[in-house]
PDB file of C-alpha atoms and ligand atoms in Angstrom:
ATOM      1  CA  MET A 536     -72.101 -36.909 -86.344  1.00  0.00           C
ATOM      2  CA  ASN A 537     -74.644 -39.587 -87.181  1.00  0.00           C
ATOM      3  CA  GLU A 538     -78.222 -38.520 -87.717  1.00  0.00           C
ATOM      4  CA  SER A 539     -79.755 -40.437 -84.828  1.00  0.00           C
ATOM      5  CA  LEU A 540     -77.393 -38.743 -82.346  1.00  0.00           C
ATOM      6  CA  LEU A 541     -78.093 -35.323 -83.856  1.00  0.00           C
ATOM      7  CA  ASN A 542     -81.867 -35.929 -83.626  1.00  0.00           C
ATOM      8  CA  ALA A 543     -81.594 -37.136 -80.049  1.00  0.00           C
ATOM      9  CA  LEU A 544     -79.588 -34.021 -79.156  1.00  0.00           C
ATOM     10  CA  ASN A 545     -81.997 -31.672 -80.883  1.00  0.00           C
ATOM     11  CA  ASN A 546     -84.859 -33.181 -78.888  1.00  0.00           C
ATOM     12  CA  TYR A 547     -82.984 -33.491 -75.619  1.00  0.00           C
ATOM     13  CA  ALA A 548     -84.775 -32.398 -72.472  1.00  0.00           C
ATOM     14  CA  PRO A 549     -83.041 -32.970 -69.134  1.00  0.00           C
ATOM     15  CA  SER A 550     -84.967 -34.751 -66.398  1.00  0.00           C
ATOM     16  CA  GLU A 551     -86.579 -32.833 -63.542  1.00  0.00           C
ATOM     17  CA  GLU A 552     -84.325 -34.715 -61.174  1.00  0.00           C
ATOM     18  CA  SER A 553     -81.135 -33.573 -62.881  1.00  0.00           C
ATOM     19  CA  LEU A 554     -82.340 -29.971 -62.962  1.00  0.00           C
ATOM     20  CA  GLU A 555     -83.134 -30.178 -59.282  1.00  0.00           C
ATOM     21  CA  ILE A 556     -79.578 -31.323 -58.538  1.00  0.00           C
ATOM     22  CA  ALA A 557     -78.248 -28.346 -60.496  1.00  0.00           C
ATOM     23  CA  HIS A 558     -80.710 -25.978 -58.868  1.00  0.00           C
ATOM     24  CA  ASN A 559     -79.924 -27.161 -55.325  1.00  0.00           C
ATOM     25  CA  ASN A 560     -76.162 -27.038 -55.870  1.00  0.00           C
ATOM     26  CA  PRO A 561     -75.618 -23.825 -57.834  1.00  0.00           C
ATOM     27  CA  SER A 562     -72.616 -23.782 -60.136  1.00  0.00           C
ATOM     28  CA  LEU A 563     -70.243 -21.038 -61.167  1.00  0.00           C
ATOM     29  CA  ASN A 564     -70.719 -20.721 -64.899  1.00  0.00           C
ATOM     30  CA  LEU A 565     -68.142 -19.559 -67.412  1.00  0.00           C
ATOM     31  CA  ALA A 566     -69.043 -18.826 -71.022  1.00  0.00           C
ATOM     32  CA  GLY A 567     -67.206 -16.689 -73.536  1.00  0.00           C
ATOM     33  CA  PRO A 568     -65.376 -16.735 -76.840  1.00  0.00           C
ATOM     34  CA  THR A 569     -62.441 -19.002 -77.590  1.00  0.00           C
ATOM     35  CA  GLY A 570     -59.201 -17.584 -76.209  1.00  0.00           C
ATOM     36  CA  ALA A 571     -60.873 -15.610 -73.428  1.00  0.00           C
ATOM     37  CA  GLY A 572     -59.089 -17.786 -70.866  1.00  0.00           C
ATOM     38  CA  LYS A 573     -62.022 -19.762 -69.424  1.00  0.00           C
ATOM     39  CA  ASP A 574     -60.089 -22.964 -68.744  1.00  0.00           C
ATOM     40  CA  THR A 575     -57.113 -21.184 -67.167  1.00  0.00           C
ATOM     41  CA  LEU A 576     -59.444 -19.195 -64.953  1.00  0.00           C
ATOM     42  CA  ALA A 577     -61.426 -22.312 -63.960  1.00  0.00           C
ATOM     43  CA  GLY A 578     -58.163 -24.092 -63.088  1.00  0.00           C
ATOM     44  CA  TYR A 579     -56.997 -21.146 -61.008  1.00  0.00           C
ATOM     45  CA  LEU A 580     -60.314 -20.886 -59.139  1.00  0.00           C
ATOM     46  CA  ALA A 581     -60.105 -24.604 -58.343  1.00  0.00           C
ATOM     47  CA  GLN A 582     -56.623 -24.029 -56.920  1.00  0.00           C
ATOM     48  CA  ILE A 583     -57.445 -21.086 -54.697  1.00  0.00           C
ATOM     49  CA  GLY A 584     -61.057 -21.778 -53.763  1.00  0.00           C
ATOM     50  CA  ASN A 585     -63.627 -24.426 -53.079  1.00  0.00           C
ATOM     51  CA  PHE A 586     -64.395 -25.040 -56.751  1.00  0.00           C
ATOM     52  CA  SER A 587     -64.027 -27.963 -59.156  1.00  0.00           C
ATOM     53  CA  THR A 588     -64.676 -27.962 -62.862  1.00  0.00           C
ATOM     54  CA  VAL A 589     -67.271 -30.451 -64.046  1.00  0.00           C
ATOM     55  CA  VAL A 590     -65.599 -32.577 -66.706  1.00  0.00           C
ATOM     56  CA  SER A 591     -67.874 -32.741 -69.767  1.00  0.00           C
ATOM     57  CA  ASP A 592     -68.352 -35.627 -72.176  1.00  0.00           C
ATOM     58  CA  THR A 593     -67.437 -35.061 -75.818  1.00  0.00           C
ATOM     59  CA  THR A 594     -67.354 -37.112 -78.989  1.00  0.00           C
ATOM     60  CA  ARG A 595     -64.478 -35.108 -80.440  1.00  0.00           C
ATOM     61  CA  ALA A 596     -61.005 -36.645 -80.372  1.00  0.00           C
ATOM     62  CA  SER A 597     -58.556 -35.523 -77.729  1.00  0.00           C
ATOM     63  CA  ARG A 598     -56.005 -32.917 -78.791  1.00  0.00           C
ATOM     64  CA  PRO A 599     -52.309 -33.284 -78.021  1.00  0.00           C
ATOM     65  CA  GLY A 600     -51.713 -32.645 -74.331  1.00  0.00           C
ATOM     66  CA  GLU A 601     -55.315 -33.263 -73.279  1.00  0.00           C
ATOM     67  CA  VAL A 602     -56.018 -35.982 -70.770  1.00  0.00           C
ATOM     68  CA  ASN A 603     -59.077 -38.233 -70.710  1.00  0.00           C
ATOM     69  CA  GLY A 604     -61.070 -37.614 -67.530  1.00  0.00           C
ATOM     70  CA  VAL A 605     -59.318 -34.299 -66.901  1.00  0.00           C
ATOM     71  CA  ASP A 606     -60.083 -32.134 -69.939  1.00  0.00           C
ATOM     72  CA  TYR A 607     -63.053 -34.188 -71.122  1.00  0.00           C
ATOM     73  CA  HIS A 608     -64.415 -37.696 -70.986  1.00  0.00           C
ATOM     74  CA  TYR A 609     -63.861 -38.746 -74.600  1.00  0.00           C
ATOM     75  CA  ILE A 610     -66.674 -41.029 -75.693  1.00  0.00           C
ATOM     76  CA  THR A 611     -67.885 -42.611 -78.930  1.00  0.00           C
ATOM     77  CA  GLU A 612     -71.046 -41.555 -80.764  1.00  0.00           C
ATOM     78  CA  GLU A 613     -72.609 -44.857 -79.699  1.00  0.00           C
ATOM     79  CA  GLN A 614     -71.938 -44.114 -76.027  1.00  0.00           C
ATOM     80  CA  ALA A 615     -73.172 -40.554 -76.488  1.00  0.00           C
ATOM     81  CA  PHE A 616     -76.396 -41.795 -78.077  1.00  0.00           C
ATOM     82  CA  GLU A 617     -76.967 -44.166 -75.202  1.00  0.00           C
ATOM     83  CA  ASN A 618     -76.282 -41.451 -72.622  1.00  0.00           C
ATOM     84  CA  VAL A 619     -78.546 -38.943 -74.364  1.00  0.00           C
ATOM     85  CA  THR A 620     -81.436 -41.358 -74.776  1.00  0.00           C
ATOM     86  CA  SER A 621     -81.174 -42.521 -71.173  1.00  0.00           C
ATOM     87  CA  GLY A 622     -81.095 -38.923 -69.864  1.00  0.00           C
ATOM     88  CA  LYS A 623     -77.593 -38.831 -68.392  1.00  0.00           C
ATOM     89  CA  TYR A 624     -77.018 -35.099 -69.068  1.00  0.00           C
ATOM     90  CA  ILE A 625     -78.019 -31.843 -67.421  1.00  0.00           C
ATOM     91  CA  GLU A 626     -77.537 -30.329 -70.861  1.00  0.00           C
ATOM     92  CA  ALA A 627     -76.078 -31.655 -74.084  1.00  0.00           C
ATOM     93  CA  GLU A 628     -75.525 -29.877 -77.382  1.00  0.00           C
ATOM     94  CA  PRO A 629     -74.250 -30.575 -80.854  1.00  0.00           C
ATOM     95  CA  VAL A 630     -71.413 -28.094 -81.491  1.00  0.00           C
ATOM     96  CA  HIS A 631     -70.922 -27.107 -85.166  1.00  0.00           C
ATOM     97  CA  GLN A 632     -73.332 -30.011 -85.983  1.00  0.00           C
ATOM     98  CA  LYS A 633     -70.240 -32.142 -85.649  1.00  0.00           C
ATOM     99  CA  TYR A 634     -69.565 -33.208 -82.094  1.00  0.00           C
ATOM    100  CA  MET A 635     -71.615 -33.759 -78.994  1.00  0.00           C
ATOM    101  CA  TYR A 636     -70.703 -31.963 -75.776  1.00  0.00           C
ATOM    102  CA  GLY A 637     -72.618 -32.696 -72.604  1.00  0.00           C
ATOM    103  CA  THR A 638     -72.564 -32.003 -68.879  1.00  0.00           C
ATOM    104  CA  GLY A 639     -73.039 -35.345 -67.148  1.00  0.00           C
ATOM    105  CA  ILE A 640     -75.293 -35.478 -64.114  1.00  0.00           C
ATOM    106  CA  GLU A 641     -72.895 -37.902 -62.465  1.00  0.00           C
ATOM    107  CA  ALA A 642     -69.886 -35.652 -63.013  1.00  0.00           C
ATOM    108  CA  TYR A 643     -71.837 -32.707 -61.618  1.00  0.00           C
ATOM    109  CA  GLU A 644     -73.029 -34.622 -58.584  1.00  0.00           C
ATOM    110  CA  ARG A 645     -69.550 -35.893 -57.817  1.00  0.00           C
ATOM    111  CA  VAL A 646     -68.320 -32.299 -57.416  1.00  0.00           C
ATOM    112  CA  ALA A 647     -71.361 -31.237 -55.404  1.00  0.00           C
ATOM    113  CA  GLN A 648     -71.147 -34.247 -53.113  1.00  0.00           C
ATOM    114  CA  ALA A 649     -67.504 -33.447 -52.396  1.00  0.00           C
ATOM    115  CA  GLY A 650     -68.817 -30.160 -50.997  1.00  0.00           C
ATOM    116  CA  ARG A 651     -67.306 -28.071 -53.784  1.00  0.00           C
ATOM    117  CA  THR A 652     -68.945 -25.561 -56.096  1.00  0.00           C
ATOM    118  CA  PRO A 653     -69.178 -27.005 -59.608  1.00  0.00           C
ATOM    119  CA  ILE A 654     -67.721 -24.845 -62.385  1.00  0.00           C
ATOM    120  CA  LEU A 655     -69.358 -25.237 -65.787  1.00  0.00           C
ATOM    121  CA  VAL A 656     -67.313 -24.183 -68.804  1.00  0.00           C
ATOM    122  CA  ILE A 657     -69.779 -24.584 -71.636  1.00  0.00           C
ATOM    123  CA  ASP A 658     -70.933 -22.750 -74.738  1.00  0.00           C
ATOM    124  CA  VAL A 659     -73.532 -19.992 -74.883  1.00  0.00           C
ATOM    125  CA  LYS A 660     -76.197 -22.314 -76.284  1.00  0.00           C
ATOM    126  CA  GLY A 661     -75.738 -24.712 -73.359  1.00  0.00           C
ATOM    127  CA  MET A 662     -75.966 -21.800 -70.913  1.00  0.00           C
ATOM    128  CA  GLU A 663     -79.169 -20.575 -72.571  1.00  0.00           C
ATOM    129  CA  THR A 664     -80.667 -24.053 -72.206  1.00  0.00           C
ATOM    130  CA  LEU A 665     -79.870 -24.011 -68.498  1.00  0.00           C
ATOM    131  CA  MET A 666     -81.275 -20.477 -68.140  1.00  0.00           C
ATOM    132  CA  ARG A 667     -84.578 -21.653 -69.550  1.00  0.00           C
ATOM    133  CA  ALA A 668     -84.644 -24.663 -67.221  1.00  0.00           C
ATOM    134  CA  ILE A 669     -83.245 -23.317 -63.947  1.00  0.00           C
ATOM    135  CA  PRO A 670     -84.611 -20.222 -62.189  1.00  0.00           C
ATOM    136  CA  ASN A 671     -81.940 -17.616 -61.360  1.00  0.00           C
ATOM    137  CA  PHE A 672     -79.336 -19.377 -63.483  1.00  0.00           C
ATOM    138  CA  GLU A 673     -76.726 -16.765 -64.399  1.00  0.00           C
ATOM    139  CA  THR A 674     -73.334 -16.927 -66.011  1.00  0.00           C
ATOM    140  CA  VAL A 675     -70.101 -15.045 -66.354  1.00  0.00           C
ATOM    141  CA  LEU A 676     -69.308 -14.054 -69.929  1.00  0.00           C
ATOM    142  CA  LEU A 677     -65.536 -13.985 -69.932  1.00  0.00           C
ATOM    143  CA  LEU A 678     -64.007 -11.502 -72.388  1.00  0.00           C
ATOM    144  CA  PRO A 679     -60.424 -10.920 -73.491  1.00  0.00           C
ATOM    145  CA  PRO A 680     -59.189  -7.464 -72.412  1.00  0.00           C
ATOM    146  CA  ASP A 681     -58.924  -6.092 -75.961  1.00  0.00           C
ATOM    147  CA  PHE A 682     -58.833  -7.278 -79.571  1.00  0.00           C
ATOM    148  CA  ASP A 683     -55.030  -7.154 -80.055  1.00  0.00           C
ATOM    149  CA  THR A 684     -54.227  -9.058 -76.845  1.00  0.00           C
ATOM    150  CA  TRP A 685     -56.883 -11.589 -77.796  1.00  0.00           C
ATOM    151  CA  GLN A 686     -55.396 -12.155 -81.243  1.00  0.00           C
ATOM    152  CA  GLN A 687     -51.932 -12.563 -79.719  1.00  0.00           C
ATOM    153  CA  ARG A 688     -53.305 -15.185 -77.327  1.00  0.00           C
ATOM    154  CA  LEU A 689     -55.052 -17.034 -80.134  1.00  0.00           C
ATOM    155  CA  ASP A 690     -52.060 -16.881 -82.493  1.00  0.00           C
ATOM    156  CA  GLY A 691     -49.696 -17.820 -79.699  1.00  0.00           C
ATOM    157  CA  ARG A 692     -51.250 -21.237 -79.260  1.00  0.00           C
ATOM    158  CA  ASN A 693     -49.952 -22.337 -82.652  1.00  0.00           C
ATOM    159  CA  ALA A 694     -49.792 -20.841 -86.123  1.00  0.00           C
ATOM    160  CA  ILE A 695     -53.414 -20.874 -87.248  1.00  0.00           C
ATOM    161  CA  PRO A 696     -54.184 -20.850 -90.984  1.00  0.00           C
ATOM    162  CA  LEU A 697     -56.211 -17.783 -91.968  1.00  0.00           C
ATOM    163  CA  GLU A 698     -59.228 -19.879 -92.959  1.00  0.00           C
ATOM    164  CA  GLU A 699     -59.293 -21.529 -89.529  1.00  0.00           C
ATOM    165  CA  LYS A 700     -58.880 -18.160 -87.829  1.00  0.00           C
ATOM    166  CA  VAL A 701     -61.850 -16.723 -89.734  1.00  0.00           C
ATOM    167  CA  ARG A 702     -63.926 -19.752 -88.736  1.00  0.00           C
ATOM    168  CA  ARG A 703     -62.991 -19.405 -85.063  1.00  0.00           C
ATOM    169  CA  LEU A 704     -63.617 -15.656 -85.006  1.00  0.00           C
ATOM    170  CA  THR A 705     -66.997 -16.126 -86.682  1.00  0.00           C
ATOM    171  CA  THR A 706     -68.011 -18.523 -83.893  1.00  0.00           C
ATOM    172  CA  ALA A 707     -66.391 -16.276 -81.270  1.00  0.00           C
ATOM    173  CA  LEU A 708     -68.399 -13.296 -82.474  1.00  0.00           C
ATOM    174  CA  ASP A 709     -71.637 -15.233 -81.880  1.00  0.00           C
ATOM    175  CA  GLU A 710     -70.394 -16.062 -78.386  1.00  0.00           C
ATOM    176  CA  ILE A 711     -70.225 -12.325 -77.612  1.00  0.00           C
ATOM    177  CA  VAL A 712     -72.970 -10.652 -79.668  1.00  0.00           C
ATOM    178  CA  LYS A 713     -75.909 -12.699 -78.408  1.00  0.00           C
ATOM    179  CA  PRO A 714     -75.109 -12.911 -74.692  1.00  0.00           C
ATOM    180  CA  VAL A 715     -74.338  -9.201 -74.216  1.00  0.00           C
ATOM    181  CA  GLU A 716     -78.021  -8.531 -74.904  1.00  0.00           C
ATOM    182  CA  ASN A 717     -79.046 -10.898 -72.104  1.00  0.00           C
ATOM    183  CA  PRO A 718     -78.874  -9.564 -68.519  1.00  0.00           C
ATOM    184  CA  ARG A 719     -78.280 -13.082 -67.151  1.00  0.00           C
ATOM    185  CA  PHE A 720     -74.869 -13.075 -68.829  1.00  0.00           C
ATOM    186  CA  HIS A 721     -72.451 -10.955 -66.793  1.00  0.00           C
ATOM    187  CA  PRO A 722     -69.502  -9.711 -68.851  1.00  0.00           C
ATOM    188  CA  VAL A 723     -66.153  -9.997 -67.038  1.00  0.00           C
ATOM    189  CA  VAL A 724     -62.957  -8.682 -68.596  1.00  0.00           C
ATOM    190  CA  ASN A 725     -60.113 -11.150 -68.167  1.00  0.00           C
ATOM    191  CA  THR A 726     -57.147  -8.884 -67.588  1.00  0.00           C
ATOM    192  CA  GLU A 727     -54.932 -11.049 -65.369  1.00  0.00           C
ATOM    193  CA  VAL A 728     -56.170 -14.346 -64.002  1.00  0.00           C
ATOM    194  CA  VAL A 729     -55.509 -13.382 -60.348  1.00  0.00           C
ATOM    195  CA  ASP A 730     -57.418 -10.100 -60.685  1.00  0.00           C
ATOM    196  CA  THR A 731     -60.218 -11.694 -62.662  1.00  0.00           C
ATOM    197  CA  ALA A 732     -60.658 -14.400 -60.015  1.00  0.00           C
ATOM    198  CA  GLN A 733     -61.064 -11.655 -57.395  1.00  0.00           C
ATOM    199  CA  VAL A 734     -63.655  -9.849 -59.519  1.00  0.00           C
ATOM    200  CA  ILE A 735     -65.586 -13.113 -59.668  1.00  0.00           C
ATOM    201  CA  ILE A 736     -65.243 -14.189 -56.038  1.00  0.00           C
ATOM    202  CA  SER A 737     -66.134 -10.725 -54.733  1.00  0.00           C
ATOM    203  CA  GLU A 738     -68.997 -10.542 -57.264  1.00  0.00           C
ATOM    204  CA  GLU A 739     -67.808  -7.065 -58.208  1.00  0.00           C
ATOM    205  CA  TYR A 740     -68.902  -7.856 -61.752  1.00  0.00           C
ATOM    206  CA  LYS A 741     -72.539  -7.694 -60.675  1.00  0.00           C
ATOM    207  CA  SER A 742     -72.371  -3.933 -60.072  1.00  0.00           C
ATOM    208  CA  ALA A 743     -73.859  -1.602 -62.662  1.00  0.00           C
ATOM    209  CA  GLU A 744     -70.557   0.312 -62.990  1.00  0.00           C
ATOM    210  CA  TYR A 745     -68.581  -2.827 -63.708  1.00  0.00           C
ATOM    211  CA  ARG A 746     -71.151  -4.023 -66.245  1.00  0.00           C
ATOM    212  CA  GLU A 747     -71.073  -0.709 -68.057  1.00  0.00           C
ATOM    213  CA  ARG A 748     -67.280  -0.817 -68.375  1.00  0.00           C
ATOM    214  CA  ALA A 749     -67.264  -4.456 -69.459  1.00  0.00           C
ATOM    215  CA  LEU A 750     -69.964  -3.825 -72.052  1.00  0.00           C
ATOM    216  CA  ARG A 751     -67.759  -1.125 -73.577  1.00  0.00           C
ATOM    217  CA  VAL A 752     -64.958  -3.695 -73.910  1.00  0.00           C
ATOM    218  CA  ALA A 753     -67.463  -6.106 -75.504  1.00  0.00           C
ATOM    219  CA  ALA A 754     -68.642  -3.450 -77.974  1.00  0.00           C
ATOM    220  CA  ASP A 755     -65.056  -2.756 -79.020  1.00  0.00           C
ATOM    221  CA  LEU A 756     -64.317  -6.487 -79.438  1.00  0.00           C
ATOM    222  CA  ILE A 757     -67.432  -6.879 -81.572  1.00  0.00           C
ATOM    223  CA  GLU A 758     -66.509  -3.912 -83.765  1.00  0.00           C
ATOM    224  CA  ARG A 759     -62.916  -5.033 -84.313  1.00  0.00           C
ATOM    225  CA  THR A 760     -63.923  -8.658 -84.950  1.00  0.00           C
ATOM    226  CA  LYS A 761     -66.518  -7.589 -87.507  1.00  0.00           C
ATOM    227  CA  ALA A 762     -63.922  -5.371 -89.196  1.00  0.00           C
ATOM    228  CA  PHE A 763     -61.448  -8.279 -89.331  1.00  0.00           C
ATOM    229  CA  LEU A 764     -64.078 -10.599 -90.802  1.00  0.00           C
ATOM    230  CA  SER A 765     -65.158  -8.096 -93.443  1.00  0.00           C
ATOM    231  CA  GLU A 766     -61.513  -7.658 -94.475  1.00  0.00           C
ATOM    232  CA  HIS A 767     -61.171 -11.438 -94.860  1.00  0.00           C
ATOM    233  CA  PRO A 768     -64.473 -12.560 -96.388  1.00  0.00           C
ATOM    234  CA  ALA A 769     -64.833 -16.341 -96.626  1.00  0.00           C
ATOM    235  CA  ALA A 770     -61.058 -16.829 -96.420  1.00  0.00           C
TER     236      ALA A 770
HETATM  237  P1  5GP B1737     -63.371 -27.380 -77.353  1.00  0.00           P
HETATM  238  O1  5GP B1737     -63.656 -28.515 -78.288  1.00  0.00           O
HETATM  239  O2  5GP B1737     -62.572 -26.298 -78.036  1.00  0.00           O
HETATM  240  O3  5GP B1737     -62.763 -27.839 -76.067  1.00  0.00           O
HETATM  241  O4  5GP B1737     -64.777 -26.722 -76.960  1.00  0.00           O
HETATM  242  C1  5GP B1737     -65.681 -26.292 -77.929  1.00  0.00           C
HETATM  243  C2  5GP B1737     -66.857 -25.608 -77.277  1.00  0.00           C
HETATM  244  O5  5GP B1737     -67.657 -26.547 -76.544  1.00  0.00           O
HETATM  245  C3  5GP B1737     -66.472 -24.537 -76.257  1.00  0.00           C
HETATM  246  O6  5GP B1737     -67.269 -23.390 -76.494  1.00  0.00           O
HETATM  247  C4  5GP B1737     -66.803 -25.178 -74.921  1.00  0.00           C
HETATM  248  O7  5GP B1737     -67.129 -24.192 -73.954  1.00  0.00           O
HETATM  249  C5  5GP B1737     -68.017 -25.985 -75.292  1.00  0.00           C
HETATM  250  N1  5GP B1737     -68.300 -27.049 -74.318  1.00  0.00           N
HETATM  251  C6  5GP B1737     -67.439 -27.794 -73.591  1.00  0.00           C
HETATM  252  N2  5GP B1737     -68.084 -28.660 -72.803  1.00  0.00           N
HETATM  253  C7  5GP B1737     -69.408 -28.467 -73.014  1.00  0.00           C
HETATM  254  C8  5GP B1737     -70.616 -29.035 -72.471  1.00  0.00           C
HETATM  255  O8  5GP B1737     -70.615 -29.921 -71.635  1.00  0.00           O
HETATM  256  N3  5GP B1737     -71.783 -28.545 -72.954  1.00  0.00           N
HETATM  257  C9  5GP B1737     -71.856 -27.556 -73.892  1.00  0.00           C
HETATM  258  N4  5GP B1737     -73.047 -27.120 -74.281  1.00  0.00           N
HETATM  259  N5  5GP B1737     -70.748 -26.991 -74.415  1.00  0.00           N
HETATM  260  C10 5GP B1737     -69.548 -27.431 -73.984  1.00  0.00           C
END
């Protein structure tokens, strides 16, 4: 990513107006490591309930099967720079110092104005930014049910080279370790999408018993991921 975009992102502060829109139209927020099933869950919630995912902007290229305007709005670094400097985002982050990802105010408002609850599927850093800016902002931290099922899901997508897998798991570990310490992240174990959707809609995940169980799953995922990474140092 070019330096001026990176600088603009590092100094980005959303406008009061955009935060007010987000505050007045609370979103359902989904964070969690890669392969936890966030997008599938968001799609299912949009099918069965009054939810719509807010389509983010990104400067990364589309992957095979992705559709512009559905998965992301794919934009150039020049467009991203213009949007960032003119305050078009509720939050915007550089991911891996490489690509910009941002939640557009317009995209958010479109969902809210249609009378639907916006779903945000964004990374932990983006969620933390919103937590600092918006009172009572909380998020679901979606977790795979266990390490082996998670690895099967990740491997199943396509054969991933070991080096790439180590890179993804290193990032994934960060997306679990930090948020489990923060009470505004609510761990939810994604067993089956239908059951998980019920746990979310009923807000069962907010109970102390549920949290305790989910944190045990998180602790096991962290332990197994660390073990995997120490067996494959800098692959
Ligand atoms: P991917 O490129 O694999 O679709 O997504 C990479 C990461 O960017 C994921 O963790 C995803 O949740 C995050 N992401 C997607 N959209 C946004 C956004 O608008 N803002 C932020 N901060 N992160 C996002």
